XYZ file of C-alpha atoms in Angstrom:
89
model
C 41.332 -2.910 -0.266
C 37.778 -1.786 -0.807
C 35.377 -1.221 2.100
C 32.111 -3.083 2.207
C 28.886 -1.128 1.946
C 27.919 1.812 -0.180
C 30.390 3.449 -2.469
C 31.056 7.119 -1.960
C 30.208 7.993 -5.553
C 26.958 9.844 -6.050
C 24.490 8.114 -8.276
C 22.745 10.091 -10.958
C 18.986 10.136 -10.496
C 17.143 11.152 -13.661
C 14.607 13.912 -13.143
C 11.451 14.544 -15.088
C 11.871 17.571 -17.314
C 8.262 18.581 -16.813
C 8.443 18.590 -13.018
C 6.619 21.525 -11.478
C 8.202 23.333 -8.569
C 5.938 24.644 -5.830
C 6.708 26.595 -2.715
C 7.072 24.374 0.396
C 4.324 26.344 2.144
C 1.834 24.908 -0.366
C 2.943 21.310 0.220
C 0.147 20.307 2.604
C -2.809 21.739 0.660
C -1.451 20.566 -2.711
C -0.791 17.083 -1.381
C -4.312 16.950 0.070
C -5.787 18.278 -3.201
C -4.114 15.731 -5.471
C -4.297 12.787 -3.078
C -7.997 13.278 -2.379
C -8.725 13.695 -6.108
C -6.884 10.518 -7.106
C -8.285 8.410 -4.282
C -11.829 9.670 -4.819
C -11.599 9.033 -8.570
C -10.392 5.468 -8.076
C -12.771 4.535 -5.281
C -15.842 6.157 -6.849
C -14.986 4.528 -10.182
C -14.717 1.057 -8.682
C -17.885 1.419 -6.635
C -19.830 2.905 -9.557
C -18.722 0.074 -11.839
C -19.801 -2.422 -9.192
C -23.160 -0.682 -8.715
C -24.249 0.243 -12.264
C -21.788 -1.671 -14.437
C -19.672 -0.330 -17.279
C -22.634 0.493 -19.502
C -23.578 3.705 -21.228
C -24.529 5.522 -18.012
C -21.251 4.757 -16.197
C -19.538 8.095 -16.923
C -22.481 10.215 -15.734
C -22.999 8.128 -12.611
C -19.266 8.124 -11.843
C -18.943 11.886 -12.357
C -21.781 12.710 -9.973
C -20.419 10.335 -7.323
C -16.901 11.684 -7.791
C -18.019 15.284 -7.254
C -19.938 14.360 -4.099
C -17.093 12.219 -2.773
C -14.438 14.829 -3.507
C -16.525 17.556 -1.859
C -16.265 15.468 1.308
C -12.722 14.122 0.876
C -10.880 17.385 0.173
C -11.732 19.270 3.391
C -11.165 16.118 5.414
C -7.756 15.568 3.819
C -6.727 19.198 4.356
C -7.753 19.164 8.010
C -6.321 15.728 8.850
C -3.025 15.932 6.879
C -1.068 17.846 9.578
C -2.160 15.379 12.248
C -1.182 12.387 10.140
C 2.148 13.997 9.222
C 2.928 14.537 12.933
C 2.088 10.907 13.699
C 4.307 9.412 10.999
C 7.170 11.924 11.171
């Protein structure tokens, strides 16, 4: 008779062959670096497209807004990440 629920066999989870391994002590600053970069790129891109459109000057306008936004977002993310981690952990 088989028990209900999960089977005891381990499932194989495929791993990316190009995965980079970093020391755990760099987890907070690296997470803040990449998360702030991605979020700033997306948000500044959407707001720039809304403001100036997707014309010929979009890339220049987006790049300048991204740099300004990321200059603000990165230190905020680094300083707030430990607090947020303690709240959700």
